[in-house]
XYZ file of C-alpha atoms in Angstrom:
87
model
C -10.766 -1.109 33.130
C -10.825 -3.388 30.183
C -8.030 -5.998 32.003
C -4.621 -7.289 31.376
C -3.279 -9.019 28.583
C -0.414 -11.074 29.347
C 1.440 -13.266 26.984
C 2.236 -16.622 28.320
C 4.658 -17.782 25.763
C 7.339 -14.660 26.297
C 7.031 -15.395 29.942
C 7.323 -19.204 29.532
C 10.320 -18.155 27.323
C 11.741 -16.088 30.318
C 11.260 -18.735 32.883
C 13.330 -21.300 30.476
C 16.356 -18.687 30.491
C 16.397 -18.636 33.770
C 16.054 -21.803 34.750
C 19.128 -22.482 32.050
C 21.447 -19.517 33.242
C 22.678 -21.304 36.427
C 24.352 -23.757 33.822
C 26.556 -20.959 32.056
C 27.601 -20.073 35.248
C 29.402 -23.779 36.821
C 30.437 -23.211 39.681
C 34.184 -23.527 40.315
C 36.226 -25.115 43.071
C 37.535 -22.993 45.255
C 41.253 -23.391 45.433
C 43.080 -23.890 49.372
C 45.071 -20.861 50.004
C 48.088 -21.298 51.812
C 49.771 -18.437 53.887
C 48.925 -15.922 56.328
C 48.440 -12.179 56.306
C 45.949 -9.313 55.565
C 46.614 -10.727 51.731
C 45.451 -13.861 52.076
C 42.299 -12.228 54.781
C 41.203 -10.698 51.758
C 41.372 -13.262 49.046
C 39.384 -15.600 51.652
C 36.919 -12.849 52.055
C 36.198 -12.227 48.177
C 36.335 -15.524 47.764
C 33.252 -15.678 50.394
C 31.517 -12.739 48.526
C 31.248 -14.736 45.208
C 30.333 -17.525 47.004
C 27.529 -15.803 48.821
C 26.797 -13.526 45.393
C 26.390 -17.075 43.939
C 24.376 -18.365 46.049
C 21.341 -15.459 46.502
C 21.947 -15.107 42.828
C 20.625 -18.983 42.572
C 17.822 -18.353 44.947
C 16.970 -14.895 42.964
C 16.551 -17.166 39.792
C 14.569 -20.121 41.204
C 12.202 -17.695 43.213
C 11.649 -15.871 40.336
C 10.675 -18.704 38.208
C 8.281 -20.172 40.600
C 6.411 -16.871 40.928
C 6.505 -16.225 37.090
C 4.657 -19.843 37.144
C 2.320 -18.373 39.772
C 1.819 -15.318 37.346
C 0.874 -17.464 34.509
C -1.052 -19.899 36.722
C -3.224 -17.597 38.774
C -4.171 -15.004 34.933
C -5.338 -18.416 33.278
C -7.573 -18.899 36.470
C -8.616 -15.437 36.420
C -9.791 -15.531 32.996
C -11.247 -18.735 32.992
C -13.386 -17.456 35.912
C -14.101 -14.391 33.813
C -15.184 -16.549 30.615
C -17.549 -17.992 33.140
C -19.189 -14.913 34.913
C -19.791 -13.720 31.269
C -21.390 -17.301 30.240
């Protein structure tokens, strides 16, 4: 197997969008509802959805940055350890 050829700048690109995407997505303020009824249940309850869809959707982003870093980090060492077996 002749190896993998990654290139760092399209992934460095990739982790930049991601790590900007949070910001075209503000959150908003969730607005007090006022009432009672199986209406009102629900609109609490999707309300909670988007919050929680949100939230893993933040943690998604980060986690995949940090092991896109790891990607990058851990080929470079791979390949410098290469360059000096073949040395």
């Amino acid at each position: 197997m002749s190896g993998l050829e990654l290139e760092y700048g399209s992934i460095r690109e990739c982790i930049n969008g991601l790590q900007k995407l949070p910001a075209s997505y503000p959150t908003a303020e969730r607005a007090t509802l006022r009432g009672e009824g199986q209406n009102i249940t629900e609109l609490e309850q999707t309300a909670d959805l988007y919050d929680s869809f949100y939230e893993a959707a933040g943690i998604l982003m980060e986690s995949t940055s940090k092991y896109l870093d790891c990607v990058i980090r851990d080929f470079k060492e791979a390949d410098k350890k290469n360059i000096e077996i073949s040395v």
